[in-house]
Coordinates of C-alpha atoms and ligand atoms in Angstrom, one line a residue:
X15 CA -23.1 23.4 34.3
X16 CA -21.3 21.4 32.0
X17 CA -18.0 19.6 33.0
X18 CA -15.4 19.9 29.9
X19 CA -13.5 16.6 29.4
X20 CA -10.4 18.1 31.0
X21 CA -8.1 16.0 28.7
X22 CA -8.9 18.3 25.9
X23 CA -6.5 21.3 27.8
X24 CA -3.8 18.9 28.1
X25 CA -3.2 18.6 24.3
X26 CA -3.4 22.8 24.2
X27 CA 0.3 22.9 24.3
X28 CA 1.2 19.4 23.3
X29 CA 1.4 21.2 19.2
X30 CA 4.6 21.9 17.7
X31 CA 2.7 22.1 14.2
X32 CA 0.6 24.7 15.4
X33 CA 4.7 26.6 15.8
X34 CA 5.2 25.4 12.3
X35 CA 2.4 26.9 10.9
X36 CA 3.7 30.0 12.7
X37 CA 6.3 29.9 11.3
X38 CA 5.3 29.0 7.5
X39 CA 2.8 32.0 8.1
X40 CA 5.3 34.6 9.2
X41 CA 7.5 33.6 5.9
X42 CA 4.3 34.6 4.4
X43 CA 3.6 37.6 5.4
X44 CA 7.5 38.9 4.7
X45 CA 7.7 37.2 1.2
X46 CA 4.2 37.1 0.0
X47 CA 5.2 36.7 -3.5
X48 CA 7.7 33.4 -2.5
X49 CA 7.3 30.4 -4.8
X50 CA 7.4 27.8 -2.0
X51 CA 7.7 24.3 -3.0
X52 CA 5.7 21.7 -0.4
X53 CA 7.5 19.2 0.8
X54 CA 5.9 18.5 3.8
X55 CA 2.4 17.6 2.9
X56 CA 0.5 14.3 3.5
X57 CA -1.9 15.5 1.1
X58 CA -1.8 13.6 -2.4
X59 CA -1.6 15.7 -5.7
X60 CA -2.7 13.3 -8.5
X61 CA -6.5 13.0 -9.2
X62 CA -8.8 9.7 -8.9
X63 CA -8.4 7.4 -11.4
X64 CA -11.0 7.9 -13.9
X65 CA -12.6 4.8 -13.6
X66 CA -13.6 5.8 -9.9
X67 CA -14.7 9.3 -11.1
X68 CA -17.5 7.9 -13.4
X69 CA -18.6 5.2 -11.0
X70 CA -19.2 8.1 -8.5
X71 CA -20.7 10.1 -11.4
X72 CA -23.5 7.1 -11.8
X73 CA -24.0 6.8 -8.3
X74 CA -25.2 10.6 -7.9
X75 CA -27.3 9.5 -11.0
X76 CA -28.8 7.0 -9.3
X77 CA -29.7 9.5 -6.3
X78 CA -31.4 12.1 -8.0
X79 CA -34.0 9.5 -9.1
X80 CA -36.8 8.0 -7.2
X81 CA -36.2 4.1 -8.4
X82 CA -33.2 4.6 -7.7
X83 CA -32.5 6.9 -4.7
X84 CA -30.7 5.4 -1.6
X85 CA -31.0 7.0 1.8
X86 CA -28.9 5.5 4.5
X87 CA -27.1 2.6 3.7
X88 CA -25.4 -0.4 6.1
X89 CA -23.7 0.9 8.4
X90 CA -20.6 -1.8 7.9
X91 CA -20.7 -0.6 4.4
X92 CA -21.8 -1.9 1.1
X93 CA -21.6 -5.9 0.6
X94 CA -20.4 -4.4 -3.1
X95 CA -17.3 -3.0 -2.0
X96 CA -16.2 -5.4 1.1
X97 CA -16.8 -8.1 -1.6
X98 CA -13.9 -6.5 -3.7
X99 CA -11.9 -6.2 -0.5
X100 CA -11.9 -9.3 0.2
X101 CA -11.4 -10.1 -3.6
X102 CA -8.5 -7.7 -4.1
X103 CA -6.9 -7.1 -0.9
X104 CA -7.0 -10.2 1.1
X105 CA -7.4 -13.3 -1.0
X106 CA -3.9 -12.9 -3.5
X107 CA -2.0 -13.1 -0.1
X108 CA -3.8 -16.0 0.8
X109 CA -6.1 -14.2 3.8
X110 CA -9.9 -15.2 4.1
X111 CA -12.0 -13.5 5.9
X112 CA -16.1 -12.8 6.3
X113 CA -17.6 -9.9 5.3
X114 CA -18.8 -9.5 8.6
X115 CA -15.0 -9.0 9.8
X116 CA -14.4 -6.1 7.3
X117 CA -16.0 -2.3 8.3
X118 CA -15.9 0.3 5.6
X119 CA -15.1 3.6 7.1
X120 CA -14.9 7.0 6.0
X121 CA -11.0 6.5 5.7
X122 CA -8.7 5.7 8.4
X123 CA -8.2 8.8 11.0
X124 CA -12.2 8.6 12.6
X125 CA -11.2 4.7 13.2
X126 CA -8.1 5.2 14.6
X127 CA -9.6 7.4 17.0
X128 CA -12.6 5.8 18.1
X129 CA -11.4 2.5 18.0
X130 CA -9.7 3.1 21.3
X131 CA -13.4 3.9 22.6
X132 CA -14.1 0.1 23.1
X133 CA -11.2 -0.6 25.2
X134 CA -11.1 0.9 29.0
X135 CA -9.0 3.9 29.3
X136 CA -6.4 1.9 31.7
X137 CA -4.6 0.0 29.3
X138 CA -1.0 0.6 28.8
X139 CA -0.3 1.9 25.1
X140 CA 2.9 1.3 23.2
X141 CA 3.5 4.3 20.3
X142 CA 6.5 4.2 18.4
X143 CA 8.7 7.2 18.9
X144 CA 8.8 9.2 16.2
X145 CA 5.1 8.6 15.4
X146 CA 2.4 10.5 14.0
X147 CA 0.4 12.4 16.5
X148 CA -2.8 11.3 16.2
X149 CA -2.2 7.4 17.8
X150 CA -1.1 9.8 21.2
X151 CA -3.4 13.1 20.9
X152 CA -7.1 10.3 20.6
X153 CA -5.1 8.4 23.7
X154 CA -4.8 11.8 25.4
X155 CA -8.8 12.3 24.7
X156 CA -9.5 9.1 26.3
X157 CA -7.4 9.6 29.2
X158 CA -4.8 6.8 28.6
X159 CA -1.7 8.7 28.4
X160 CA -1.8 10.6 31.7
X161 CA 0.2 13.7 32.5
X162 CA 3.0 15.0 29.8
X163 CA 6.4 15.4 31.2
X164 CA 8.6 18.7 30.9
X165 CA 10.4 17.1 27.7
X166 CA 7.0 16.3 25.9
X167 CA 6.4 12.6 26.9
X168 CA 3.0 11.3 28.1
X169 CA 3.6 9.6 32.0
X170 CA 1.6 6.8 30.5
X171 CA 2.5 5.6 27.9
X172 CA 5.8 3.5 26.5
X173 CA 7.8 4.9 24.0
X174 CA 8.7 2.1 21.4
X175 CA 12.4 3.8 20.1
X176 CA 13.2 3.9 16.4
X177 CA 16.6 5.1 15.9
X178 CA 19.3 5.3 13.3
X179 CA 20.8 3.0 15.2
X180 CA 18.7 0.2 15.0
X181 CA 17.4 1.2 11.3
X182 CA 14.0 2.8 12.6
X183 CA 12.9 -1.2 13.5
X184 CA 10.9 -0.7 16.5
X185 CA 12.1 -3.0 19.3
X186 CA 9.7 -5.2 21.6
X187 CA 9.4 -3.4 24.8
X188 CA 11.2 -5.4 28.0
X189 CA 7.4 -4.9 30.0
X190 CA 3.9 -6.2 28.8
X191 CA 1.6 -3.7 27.5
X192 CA -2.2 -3.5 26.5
X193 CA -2.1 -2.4 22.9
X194 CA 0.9 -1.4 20.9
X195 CA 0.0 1.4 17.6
X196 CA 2.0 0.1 14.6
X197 CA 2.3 2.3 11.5
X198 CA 3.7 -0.1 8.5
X199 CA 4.7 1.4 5.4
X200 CA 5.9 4.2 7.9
X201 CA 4.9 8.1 8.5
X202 CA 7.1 9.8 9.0
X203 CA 10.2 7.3 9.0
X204 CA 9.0 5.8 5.4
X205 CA 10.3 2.6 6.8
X206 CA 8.2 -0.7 6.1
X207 CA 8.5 -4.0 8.4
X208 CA 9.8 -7.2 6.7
X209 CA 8.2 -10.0 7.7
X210 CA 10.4 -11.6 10.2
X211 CA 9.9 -8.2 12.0
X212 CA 6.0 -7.9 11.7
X213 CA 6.5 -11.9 13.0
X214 CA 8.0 -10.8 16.3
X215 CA 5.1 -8.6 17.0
X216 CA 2.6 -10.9 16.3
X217 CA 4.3 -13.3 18.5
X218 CA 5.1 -10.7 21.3
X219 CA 1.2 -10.0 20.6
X220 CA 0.3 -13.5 21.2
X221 CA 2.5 -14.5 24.5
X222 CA 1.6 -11.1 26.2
X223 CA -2.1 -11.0 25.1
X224 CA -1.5 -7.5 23.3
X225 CA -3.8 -6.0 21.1
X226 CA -2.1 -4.7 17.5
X227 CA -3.5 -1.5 16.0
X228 CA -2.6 -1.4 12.7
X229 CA -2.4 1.2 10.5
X230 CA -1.6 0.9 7.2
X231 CA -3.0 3.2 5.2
X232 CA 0.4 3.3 3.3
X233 CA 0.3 -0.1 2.0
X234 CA 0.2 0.0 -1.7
X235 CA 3.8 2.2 -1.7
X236 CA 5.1 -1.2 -0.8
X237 CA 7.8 -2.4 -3.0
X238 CA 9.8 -5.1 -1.4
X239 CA 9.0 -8.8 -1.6
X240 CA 9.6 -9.3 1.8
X241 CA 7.4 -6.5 2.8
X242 CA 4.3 -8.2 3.8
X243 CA 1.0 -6.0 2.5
X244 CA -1.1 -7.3 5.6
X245 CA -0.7 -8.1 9.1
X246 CA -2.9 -11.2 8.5
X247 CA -0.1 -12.6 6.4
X248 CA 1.5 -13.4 9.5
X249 CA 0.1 -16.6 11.1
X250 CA -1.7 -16.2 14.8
X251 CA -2.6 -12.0 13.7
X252 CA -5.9 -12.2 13.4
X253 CA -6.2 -13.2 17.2
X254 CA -4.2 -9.9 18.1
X255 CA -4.7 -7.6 15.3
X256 CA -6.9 -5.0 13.9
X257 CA -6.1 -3.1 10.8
X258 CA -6.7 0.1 9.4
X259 CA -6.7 1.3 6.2
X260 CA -7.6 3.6 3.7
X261 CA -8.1 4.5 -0.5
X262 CA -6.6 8.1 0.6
X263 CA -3.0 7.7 -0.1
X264 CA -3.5 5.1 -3.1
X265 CA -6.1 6.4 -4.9
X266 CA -6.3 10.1 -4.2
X267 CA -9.3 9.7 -1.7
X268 CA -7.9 12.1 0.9
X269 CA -11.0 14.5 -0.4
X270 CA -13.3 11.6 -1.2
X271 CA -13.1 9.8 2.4
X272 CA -13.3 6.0 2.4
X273 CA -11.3 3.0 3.6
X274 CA -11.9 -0.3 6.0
X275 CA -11.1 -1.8 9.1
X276 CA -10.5 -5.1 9.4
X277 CA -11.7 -6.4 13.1
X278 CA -11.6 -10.4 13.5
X279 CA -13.7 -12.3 14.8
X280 CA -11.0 -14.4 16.7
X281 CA -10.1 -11.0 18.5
X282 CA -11.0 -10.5 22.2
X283 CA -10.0 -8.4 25.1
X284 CA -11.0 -9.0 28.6
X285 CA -13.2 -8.1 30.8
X286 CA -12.1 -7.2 34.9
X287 CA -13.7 -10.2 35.9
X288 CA -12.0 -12.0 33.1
X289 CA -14.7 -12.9 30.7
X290 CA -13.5 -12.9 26.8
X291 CA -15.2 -10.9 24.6
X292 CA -15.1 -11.0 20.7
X293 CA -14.1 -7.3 19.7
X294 CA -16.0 -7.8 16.2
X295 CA -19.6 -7.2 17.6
X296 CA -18.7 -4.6 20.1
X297 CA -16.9 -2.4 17.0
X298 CA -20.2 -3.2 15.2
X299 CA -22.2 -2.0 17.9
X300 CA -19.9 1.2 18.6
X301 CA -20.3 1.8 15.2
X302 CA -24.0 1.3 15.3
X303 CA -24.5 4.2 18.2
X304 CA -21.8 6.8 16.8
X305 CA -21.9 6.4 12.8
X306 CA -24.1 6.2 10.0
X307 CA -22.3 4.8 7.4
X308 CA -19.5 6.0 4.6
X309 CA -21.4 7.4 1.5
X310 CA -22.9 5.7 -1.2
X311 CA -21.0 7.7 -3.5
X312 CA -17.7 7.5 -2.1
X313 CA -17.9 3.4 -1.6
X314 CA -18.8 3.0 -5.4
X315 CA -16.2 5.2 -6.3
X316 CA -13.7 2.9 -4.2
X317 CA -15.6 -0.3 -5.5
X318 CA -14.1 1.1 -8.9
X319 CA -10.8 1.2 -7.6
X320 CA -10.6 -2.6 -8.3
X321 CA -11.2 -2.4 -12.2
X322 CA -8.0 -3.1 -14.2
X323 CA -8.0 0.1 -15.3
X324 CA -8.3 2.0 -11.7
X325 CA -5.8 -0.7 -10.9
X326 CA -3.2 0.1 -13.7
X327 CA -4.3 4.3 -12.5
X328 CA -3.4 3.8 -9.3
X329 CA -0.1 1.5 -10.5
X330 CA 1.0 4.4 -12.4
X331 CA 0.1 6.9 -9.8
X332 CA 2.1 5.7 -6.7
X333 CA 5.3 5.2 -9.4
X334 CA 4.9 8.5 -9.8
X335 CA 5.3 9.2 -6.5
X336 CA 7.9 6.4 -6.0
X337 CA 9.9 8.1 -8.4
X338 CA 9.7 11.7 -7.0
X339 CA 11.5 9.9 -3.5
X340 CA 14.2 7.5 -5.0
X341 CA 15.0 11.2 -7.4
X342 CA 15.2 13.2 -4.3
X343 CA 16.6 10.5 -1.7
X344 CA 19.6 10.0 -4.5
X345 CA 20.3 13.7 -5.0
X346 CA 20.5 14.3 -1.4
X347 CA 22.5 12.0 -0.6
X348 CA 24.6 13.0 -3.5
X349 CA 25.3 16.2 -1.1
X350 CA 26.3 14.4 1.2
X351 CA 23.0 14.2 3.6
X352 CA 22.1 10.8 5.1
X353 CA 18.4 10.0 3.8
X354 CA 16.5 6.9 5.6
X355 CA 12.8 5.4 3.8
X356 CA 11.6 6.1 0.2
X357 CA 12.0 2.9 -0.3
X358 CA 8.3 1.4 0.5
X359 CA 6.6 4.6 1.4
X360 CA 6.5 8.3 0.0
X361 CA 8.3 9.5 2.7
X362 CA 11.8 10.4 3.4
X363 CA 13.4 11.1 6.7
X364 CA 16.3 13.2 6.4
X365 CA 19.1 13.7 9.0
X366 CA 19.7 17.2 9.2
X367 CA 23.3 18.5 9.1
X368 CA 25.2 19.2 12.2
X369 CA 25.0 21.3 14.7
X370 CA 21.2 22.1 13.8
X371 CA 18.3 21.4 15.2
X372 CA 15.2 20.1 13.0
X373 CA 13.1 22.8 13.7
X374 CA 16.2 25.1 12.9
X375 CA 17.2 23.2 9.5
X376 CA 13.3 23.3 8.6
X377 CA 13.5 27.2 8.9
X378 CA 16.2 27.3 6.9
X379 CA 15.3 25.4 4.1
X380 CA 11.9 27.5 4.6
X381 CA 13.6 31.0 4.8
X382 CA 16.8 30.3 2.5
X383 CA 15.9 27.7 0.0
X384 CA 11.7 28.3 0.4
X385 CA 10.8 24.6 0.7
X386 CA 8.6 23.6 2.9
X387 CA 9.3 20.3 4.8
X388 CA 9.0 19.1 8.4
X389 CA 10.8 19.0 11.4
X390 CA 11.1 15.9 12.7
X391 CA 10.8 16.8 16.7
X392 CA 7.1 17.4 15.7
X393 CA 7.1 13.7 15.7
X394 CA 8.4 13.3 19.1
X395 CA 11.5 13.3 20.8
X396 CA 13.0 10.5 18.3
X397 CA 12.7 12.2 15.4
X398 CA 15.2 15.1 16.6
X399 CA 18.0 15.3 13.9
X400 CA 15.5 14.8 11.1
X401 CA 13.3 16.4 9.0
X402 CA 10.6 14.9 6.6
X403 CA 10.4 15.5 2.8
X404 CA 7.2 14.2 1.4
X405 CA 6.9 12.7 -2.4
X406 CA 3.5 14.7 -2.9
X407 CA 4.5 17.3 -5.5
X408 CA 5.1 17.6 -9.0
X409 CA 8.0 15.5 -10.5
X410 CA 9.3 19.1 -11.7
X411 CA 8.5 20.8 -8.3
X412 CA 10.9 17.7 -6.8
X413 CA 13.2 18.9 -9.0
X414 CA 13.2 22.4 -8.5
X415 CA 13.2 21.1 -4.7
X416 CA 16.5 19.4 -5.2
X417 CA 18.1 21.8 -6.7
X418 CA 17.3 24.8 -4.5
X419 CA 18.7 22.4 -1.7
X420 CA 21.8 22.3 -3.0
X421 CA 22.4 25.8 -3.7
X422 CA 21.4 26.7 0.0
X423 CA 24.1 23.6 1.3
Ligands
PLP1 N1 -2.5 7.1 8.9 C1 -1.4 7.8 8.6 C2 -0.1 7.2 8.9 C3 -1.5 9.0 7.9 O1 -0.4 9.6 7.5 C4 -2.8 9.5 7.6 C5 -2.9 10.8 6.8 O2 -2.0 11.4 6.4 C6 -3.9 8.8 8.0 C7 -3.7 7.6 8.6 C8 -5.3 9.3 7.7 O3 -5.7 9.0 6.4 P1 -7.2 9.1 6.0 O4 -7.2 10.1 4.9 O5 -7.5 7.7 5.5 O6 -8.0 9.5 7.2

């Protein structure tokens, strides 16, 4: 007999998207021949920038000959394309690292995930509240989060708040904890962390031997100067940080699958009989036993995301995008809504017009202005009052958007 891993059943009823894709398919069914605009997608809409498409077109060349066929490859990834990382991503702001510190992965959700599998499933976690679900539902997997409470919340785990009133900064919590999630550019607040603010987690990091996860698969949609683009800009973070990121959101490789993860090798956790351990060799040998690599394919076509023609692509690309948010955040809050992020990040987080709720304002815009956006409670208790509008459409579709928004208000 098999024993299921129980935690599974705990996240059964944990989904409020699984009610909002009730809900999306019910307006369905009684307007089939609605013209919905989708504002709530994380999806990007704009293709790969050419230069990556004919990199990966060479690569399959190269596979469907004999001379030049390659089976599996490292399973760190190609020295080709952490060579550029290092290059590109860390060296302008003035980070070195080895190659043996960086990990190519198959973009950043499987690494978010497993990562948590080399640490023991006591540890406290710290998850900003709103967050995106999948920093709690892999803790639930692994059994860190214990029960869930009647309004949602997981027994275990310490809710970080980001409010309107303190601007969506996420406050250091008054306890210790193990390891603290941190999402910077921000989904689904679209807030980014200015340094001085990314400073006092590395330092709370530091004096309470925390471990940072960092995601930042948003990172190129950072505009502000004072918005560092790594957490390894901050002095002392590579003794406390590991981050995560991805060619998804920046270069239209949500289909593709590839990005990195950046382990230290001044990182350690502890064991119970308080031995350090470097964290680098034990992702390495996680990785070894539960992956075989990205694909060759897909890590060309992200090595060719460091031409300076991909570069200008992707440049263009996230304006784009940029452009969509600062049109809608303005119009918005031309009607008179209060509209937080945009700024660094593709999202925007929306406060939703008294006395509704966010699942009831994301049923109306559904039903009476047929947009498609997100309630904010599927975030977690914080993100009540809000709804999410994402900057993944078509600058006309945005438009469109706006304007069907303020017929309905
Ligand atoms: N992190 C955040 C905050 C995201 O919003 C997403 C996807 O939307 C991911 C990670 C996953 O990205 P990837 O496509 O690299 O797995």
């Amino acid at each position: 007999m098999a024993l299921l891993n129980e935690h599974f059943l705990k996240l059964s009823d944990n989904s409020l998207f699984s009610e909002i894709e009730k809900k999306v398919n019910s307006f369905k069914v009684i307007h089939p021949k609605a013209d919905l605009i989708h504002l709530g997608t994380e999806d990007v809409i704009l293709p790969i920038p050419a230069t990556a498409a004919d990199a990966m077109q060479r690569a399959i060349d190269e596979m469907g000959k004999e001379s030049t066929f390659r089976g599996y490859g490292p399973v760190k990834g190609y020295n080709f394309l952490i060579d550029a990382i290092l290059k590109n991503d860390y060296a302008p702001y003035g980070i070195q690292f080895e190659p043996g510190e960086i990990f190519i992965n198959d973009g950043a959700k499987c690494d978010i995930g497993n990562i948590g599998n080399i640490l023991r499933h006591d540890n406290t976690i710290g998850i900003t509240d709103p967050t995106h679900p999948m920093y709690i539902n892999s803790s639930v997997l692994s059994g860190r989060t214990g029960e869930m409470e009647k309004d949602g919340s997981w027994s275990n785990v310490i809710y970080i708040p980001c409010r309107e009133s303190n601007h969506f900064i996420p406050e250091l919590p008054s306890q210790r904890v193990d390891i603290v999630y941190l999402c910077y550019p921000n989904n689904p607040t679209g807030i980014a962390l200015p340094r001085h603010e990314l400073k006092k987690w590395v330092n709370y990091a530091l004096e309470n031997d925390t471990l940072l996860i960092c995601d930042s698969t948003y990172k190129a949609y950072i505009q502000g100067s004072d918005i560092p683009h790594s957490i390894y800009e901050i002095k002392g973070a590579r003794k406390v940080a590991i981050e995560i990121c991805s060619f998804s959101k920046c270069a239209g490789f949500t289909g593709i699958r590839c990005g990195y993860t950046t382990v230290p090798k001044e990182l350690t956790a502890v064991t119970l009989s308080g031995e350090r351990v470097q964290l680098n060799p034990i992702w390495e040998q996680y990785q070894k036993i539960r992956y075989n690599g990205t694909s060759y394919i897909s890590q060309k076509g992200a090595e060719a995301l460091y031409s300076p023609e991909a570069k200008e692509q992707i440049r263009k690309n996230i304006i784009y995008y940029m452009n969509n948010a600062r049109m809608i955040k303005k119009a918005l809050e031309n009607m008179g809504l209060k509209v937080y992020g945009g700024k660094d990040a593709p999202y925007l987080w929306v406060k939703v017009p008294r006395p509704l709720s966010s699942m009831k304002f994301f049923e109306k815009l559904l039903f009476d202005a047929q947009i498609l956006s997100t309630p904010g409670i599927a975030y977690g208790s914080g993100g009540e009052g809000f709804i999410r509008l994402t900057a993944f459409e078509r600058k006309e579709r945005c438009e469109e958007a706006v304007q069907r928004i303020c017929r309905y208000l």
